[in-house]
Coordinates of C-alpha atoms and ligand atoms in Angstrom, one line a residue:
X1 CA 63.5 38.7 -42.2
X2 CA 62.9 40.5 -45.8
X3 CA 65.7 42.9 -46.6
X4 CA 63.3 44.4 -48.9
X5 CA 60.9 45.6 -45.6
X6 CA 61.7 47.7 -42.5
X7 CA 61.7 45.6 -39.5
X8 CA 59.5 47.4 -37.5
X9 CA 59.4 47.3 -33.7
X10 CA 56.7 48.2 -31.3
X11 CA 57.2 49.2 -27.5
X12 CA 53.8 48.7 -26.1
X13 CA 54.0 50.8 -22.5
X14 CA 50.4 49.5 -21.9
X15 CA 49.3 51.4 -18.4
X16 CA 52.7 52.1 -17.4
X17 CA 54.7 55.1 -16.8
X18 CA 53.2 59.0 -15.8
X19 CA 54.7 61.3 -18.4
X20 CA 58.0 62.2 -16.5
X21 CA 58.7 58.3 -15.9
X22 CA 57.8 58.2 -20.1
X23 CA 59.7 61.1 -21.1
X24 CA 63.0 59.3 -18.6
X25 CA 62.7 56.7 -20.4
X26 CA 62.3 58.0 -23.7
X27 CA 65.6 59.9 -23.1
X28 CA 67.6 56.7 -21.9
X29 CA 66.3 55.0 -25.2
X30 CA 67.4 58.2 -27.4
X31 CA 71.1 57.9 -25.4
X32 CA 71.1 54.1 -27.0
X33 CA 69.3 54.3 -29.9
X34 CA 70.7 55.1 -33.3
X35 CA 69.1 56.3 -36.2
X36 CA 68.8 53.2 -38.9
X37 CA 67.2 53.7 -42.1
X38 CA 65.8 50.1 -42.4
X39 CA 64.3 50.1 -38.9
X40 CA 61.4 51.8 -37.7
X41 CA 61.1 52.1 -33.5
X42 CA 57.7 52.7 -32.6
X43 CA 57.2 53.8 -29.1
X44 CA 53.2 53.5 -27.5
X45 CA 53.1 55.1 -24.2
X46 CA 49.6 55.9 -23.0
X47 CA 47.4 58.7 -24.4
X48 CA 48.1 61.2 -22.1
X49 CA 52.1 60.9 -22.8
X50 CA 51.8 61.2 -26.5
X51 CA 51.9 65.2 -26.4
X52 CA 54.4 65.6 -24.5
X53 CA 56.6 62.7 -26.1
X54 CA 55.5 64.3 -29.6
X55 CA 57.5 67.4 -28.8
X56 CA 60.1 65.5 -27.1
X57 CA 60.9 62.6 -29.7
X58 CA 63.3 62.7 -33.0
X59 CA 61.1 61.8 -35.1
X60 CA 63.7 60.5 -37.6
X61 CA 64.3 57.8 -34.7
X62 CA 61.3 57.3 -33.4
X63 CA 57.5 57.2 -34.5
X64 CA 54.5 57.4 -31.6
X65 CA 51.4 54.7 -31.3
X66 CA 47.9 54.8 -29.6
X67 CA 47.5 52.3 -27.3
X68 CA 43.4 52.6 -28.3
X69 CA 41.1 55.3 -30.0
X70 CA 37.4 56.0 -30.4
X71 CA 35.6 54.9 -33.5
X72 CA 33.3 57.8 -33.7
X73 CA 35.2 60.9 -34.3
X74 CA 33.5 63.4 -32.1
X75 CA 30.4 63.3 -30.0
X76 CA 29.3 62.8 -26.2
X77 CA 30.9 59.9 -25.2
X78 CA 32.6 61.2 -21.9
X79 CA 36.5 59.7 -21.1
X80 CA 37.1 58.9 -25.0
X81 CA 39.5 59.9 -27.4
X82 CA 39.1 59.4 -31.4
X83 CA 41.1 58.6 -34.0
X84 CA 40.3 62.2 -35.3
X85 CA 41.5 63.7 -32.4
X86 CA 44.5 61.4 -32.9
X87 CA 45.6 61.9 -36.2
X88 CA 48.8 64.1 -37.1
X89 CA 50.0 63.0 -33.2
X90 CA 51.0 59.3 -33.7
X91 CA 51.6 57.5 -37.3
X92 CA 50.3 53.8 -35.3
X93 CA 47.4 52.4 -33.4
X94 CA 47.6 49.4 -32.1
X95 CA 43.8 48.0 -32.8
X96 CA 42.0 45.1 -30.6
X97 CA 45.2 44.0 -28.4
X98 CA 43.7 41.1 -26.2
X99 CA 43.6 42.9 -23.7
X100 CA 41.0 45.1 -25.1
X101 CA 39.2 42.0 -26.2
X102 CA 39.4 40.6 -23.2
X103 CA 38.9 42.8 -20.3
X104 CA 37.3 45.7 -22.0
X105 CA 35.1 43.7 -23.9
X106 CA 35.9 44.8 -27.8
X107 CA 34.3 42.2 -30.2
X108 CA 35.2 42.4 -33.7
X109 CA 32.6 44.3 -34.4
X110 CA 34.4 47.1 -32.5
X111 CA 37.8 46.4 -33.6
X112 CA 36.3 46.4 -37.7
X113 CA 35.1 50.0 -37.1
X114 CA 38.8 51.3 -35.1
X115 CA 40.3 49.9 -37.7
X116 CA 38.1 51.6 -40.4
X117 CA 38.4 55.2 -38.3
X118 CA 41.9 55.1 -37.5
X119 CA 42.6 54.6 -41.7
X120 CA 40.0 57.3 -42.2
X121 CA 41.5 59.1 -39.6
X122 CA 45.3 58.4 -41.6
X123 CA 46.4 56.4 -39.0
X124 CA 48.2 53.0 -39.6
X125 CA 46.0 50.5 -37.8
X126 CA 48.7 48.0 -35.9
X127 CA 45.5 44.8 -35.5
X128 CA 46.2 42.5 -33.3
X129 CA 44.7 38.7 -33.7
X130 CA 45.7 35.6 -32.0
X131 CA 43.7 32.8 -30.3
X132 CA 43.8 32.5 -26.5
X133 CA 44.8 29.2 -25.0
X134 CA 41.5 27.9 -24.4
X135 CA 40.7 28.4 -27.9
X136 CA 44.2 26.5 -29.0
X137 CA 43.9 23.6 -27.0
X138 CA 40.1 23.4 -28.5
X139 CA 41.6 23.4 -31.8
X140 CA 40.2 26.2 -32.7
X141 CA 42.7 28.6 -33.3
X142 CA 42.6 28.8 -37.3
X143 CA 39.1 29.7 -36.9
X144 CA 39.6 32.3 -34.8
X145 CA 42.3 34.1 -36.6
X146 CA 40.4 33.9 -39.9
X147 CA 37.2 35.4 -37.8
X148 CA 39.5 38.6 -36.8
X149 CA 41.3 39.1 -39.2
X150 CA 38.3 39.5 -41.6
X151 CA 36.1 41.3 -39.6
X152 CA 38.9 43.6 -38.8
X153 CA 39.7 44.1 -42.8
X154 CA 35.8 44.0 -43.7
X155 CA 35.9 47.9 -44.9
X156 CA 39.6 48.0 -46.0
X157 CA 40.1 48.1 -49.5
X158 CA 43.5 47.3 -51.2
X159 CA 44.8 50.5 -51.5
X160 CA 43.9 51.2 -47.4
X161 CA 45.9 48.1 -46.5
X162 CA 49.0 49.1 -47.5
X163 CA 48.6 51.5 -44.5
X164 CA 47.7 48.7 -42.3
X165 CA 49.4 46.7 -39.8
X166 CA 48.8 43.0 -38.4
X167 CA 50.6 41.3 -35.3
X168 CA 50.3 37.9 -34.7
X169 CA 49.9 37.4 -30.6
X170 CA 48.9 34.7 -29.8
X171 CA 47.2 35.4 -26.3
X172 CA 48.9 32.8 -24.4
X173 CA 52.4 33.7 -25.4
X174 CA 51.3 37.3 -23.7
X175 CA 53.8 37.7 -20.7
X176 CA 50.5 38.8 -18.3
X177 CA 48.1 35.8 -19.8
X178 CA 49.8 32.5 -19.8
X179 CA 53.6 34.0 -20.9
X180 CA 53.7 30.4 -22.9
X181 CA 56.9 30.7 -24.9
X182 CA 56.0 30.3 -28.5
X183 CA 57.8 27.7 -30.8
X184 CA 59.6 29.5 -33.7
X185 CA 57.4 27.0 -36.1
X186 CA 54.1 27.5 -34.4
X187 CA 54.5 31.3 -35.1
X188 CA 55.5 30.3 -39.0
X189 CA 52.8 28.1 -39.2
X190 CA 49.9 30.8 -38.5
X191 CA 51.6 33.5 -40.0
X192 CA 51.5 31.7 -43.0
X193 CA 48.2 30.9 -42.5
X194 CA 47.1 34.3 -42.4
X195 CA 49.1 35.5 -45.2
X196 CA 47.0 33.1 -46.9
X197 CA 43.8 34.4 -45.7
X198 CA 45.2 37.9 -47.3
X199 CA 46.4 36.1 -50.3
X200 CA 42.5 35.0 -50.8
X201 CA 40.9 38.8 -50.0
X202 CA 43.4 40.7 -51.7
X203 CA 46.1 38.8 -53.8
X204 CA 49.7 37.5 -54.1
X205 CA 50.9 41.0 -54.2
X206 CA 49.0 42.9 -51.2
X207 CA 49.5 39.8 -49.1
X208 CA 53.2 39.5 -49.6
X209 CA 53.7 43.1 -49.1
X210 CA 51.6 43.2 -45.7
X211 CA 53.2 44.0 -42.7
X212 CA 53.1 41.0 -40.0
X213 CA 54.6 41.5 -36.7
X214 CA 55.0 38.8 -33.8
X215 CA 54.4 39.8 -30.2
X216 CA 54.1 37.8 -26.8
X217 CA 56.9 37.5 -24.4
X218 CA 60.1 38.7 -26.9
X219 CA 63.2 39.6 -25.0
X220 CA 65.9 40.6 -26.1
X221 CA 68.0 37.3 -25.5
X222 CA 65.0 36.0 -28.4
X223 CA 64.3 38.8 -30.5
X224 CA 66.3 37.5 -32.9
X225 CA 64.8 33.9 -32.9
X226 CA 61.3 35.5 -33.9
X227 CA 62.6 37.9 -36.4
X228 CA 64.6 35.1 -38.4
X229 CA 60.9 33.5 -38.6
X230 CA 59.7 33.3 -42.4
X231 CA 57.1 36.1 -42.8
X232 CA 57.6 37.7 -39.4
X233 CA 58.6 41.4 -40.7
X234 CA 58.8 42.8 -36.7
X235 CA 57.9 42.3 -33.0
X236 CA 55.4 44.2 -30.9
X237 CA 57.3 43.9 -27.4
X238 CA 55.2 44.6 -23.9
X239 CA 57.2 44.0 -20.7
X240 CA 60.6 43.9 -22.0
X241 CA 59.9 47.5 -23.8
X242 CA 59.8 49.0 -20.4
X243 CA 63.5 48.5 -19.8
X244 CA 65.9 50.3 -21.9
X245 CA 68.9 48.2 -21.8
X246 CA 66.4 45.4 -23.1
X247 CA 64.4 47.1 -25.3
X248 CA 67.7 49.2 -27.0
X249 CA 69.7 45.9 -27.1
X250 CA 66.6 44.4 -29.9
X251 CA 67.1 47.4 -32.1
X252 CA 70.7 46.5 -32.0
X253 CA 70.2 42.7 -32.6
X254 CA 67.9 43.7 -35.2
X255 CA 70.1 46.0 -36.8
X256 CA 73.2 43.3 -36.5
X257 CA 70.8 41.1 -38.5
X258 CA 70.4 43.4 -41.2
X259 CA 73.6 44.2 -41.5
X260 CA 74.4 40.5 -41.5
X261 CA 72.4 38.9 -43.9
Ligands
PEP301 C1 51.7 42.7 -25.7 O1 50.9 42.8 -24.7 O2 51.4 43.2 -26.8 C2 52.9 41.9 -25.5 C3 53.4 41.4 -26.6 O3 53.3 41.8 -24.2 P1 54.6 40.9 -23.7 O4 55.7 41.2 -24.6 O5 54.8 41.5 -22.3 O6 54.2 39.5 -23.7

């Protein structure tokens, strides 16, 4: 954990929740949830909960993602929503989760040009790369990191990706693909390799300042095992997010660990 970053957490909802289930469970989180300076709690319900939650949040306690966006920002391409229509609604996007990748089909072709609209767009990109278990048993995970996570930052310059976001999830750590439970020093050992992959495109500086989150099956009986992992400045949490003693008792852990160290 740096003390000199936020630890920043990420409830990904995915397609869970109509918008009174979301807006319950957003008030059971606001009952548990304090307002800490040094941590940012970013909730991603699905699109059509984001109005409603926008009126409904404190927005000194919480933040609101996307789940997704459209690259174009306006056109006729019936059922999607853009970054443009997005922006001033949510601060985050989570950008080419593997689930996009993998049942909607996003190659990195498409998750370079989100990532390009949602900064255009003034929306902090959250991009998530990680190999699947096929790929890692292959030995080809380092490969396929480096492949998304410079296709993704092809059109970012340095001053864009201070408003960018990476999370390391490695796709067979997800709880709904293989829920494989990572090793605290196989998560270090990427996570430093991609810092060096941003050390190479952008410098010592950019890179060390970079946001890198972990994600794929945290809890909150581990949360605090990822989050002591060198470089890992946050989590992006799926299943356990949808339970508000769980998801409320990592903001807490987090916070104890801040307060600790
Ligand atoms: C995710 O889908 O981004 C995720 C991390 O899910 P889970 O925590 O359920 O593994």
């Amino acid at each position: 954990m740096n003390l000199r970053k936020k630890t920043l957490i990420i409830a990904n909802w995915k397609m869970h929740l109509n918008t009174h289930q979301a807006s319950l469970l957003v008030h059971r989180l606001d009952e548990r949830i304090q307002v800490h300076r040094d941590i940012e709690v970013v909730l991603a319900p699905s699109m059509l909960s984001l109005q409603p939650l926008s009126q409904q949040i404190n927005h000194r306690k919480f933040k609101l993602a996307a789940q997704n966006g459209y690259a174009t920002d306006e056109g006729a391409y019936t059922g999607e929503v853009s970054f443009a229509m997005l922006s001033g609604l949510v601060t985050y996007a989570i950008v080419g989760h593997s689930a996009r990748r993998i049942y909607f089909n996003e190659t990195l072709e498409v998750v370079r040009d989100k990532v390009q609209a949602a900064v255009r767009n003034d929306i902090m990109p959250v991009i998530c790369i990680g190999e699947t278990k096929q790929e890692r048993d292959a030995g080809e995970g380092r490969q396929v990191l480096h492949d998304q996570l410079t296709t993704a930052l092809m059109n970012i310059t340095s001053r864009e990706l201070e408003r960018v976001v990476l999370a390391y999830e490695p796709v067979w750590a997800i709880s709904t693909f293989d829920g494989i439970i990572a090793k605290p020093d196989d998560i270090e050992k990427s996570i430093a390799y991609i810092r060096m992959q941003l050390r190479e495109l952008y410098g010592e500086k950019a890179a060390e300042n970079m946001y890198i989150l972990y994600g794929g099956s945290v809890n909150d009986h581990d949360v605090r095992s990822y989050l002591e992992v060198p470089g890992v400045d946050g989590a992006l949490v799926g299943a356990a997010s949808l339970n508000y003693h769980q998801f409320s008792a990592m903001i807490d852990a987090a916070y104890r660990m801040r307060t600790e160290a």
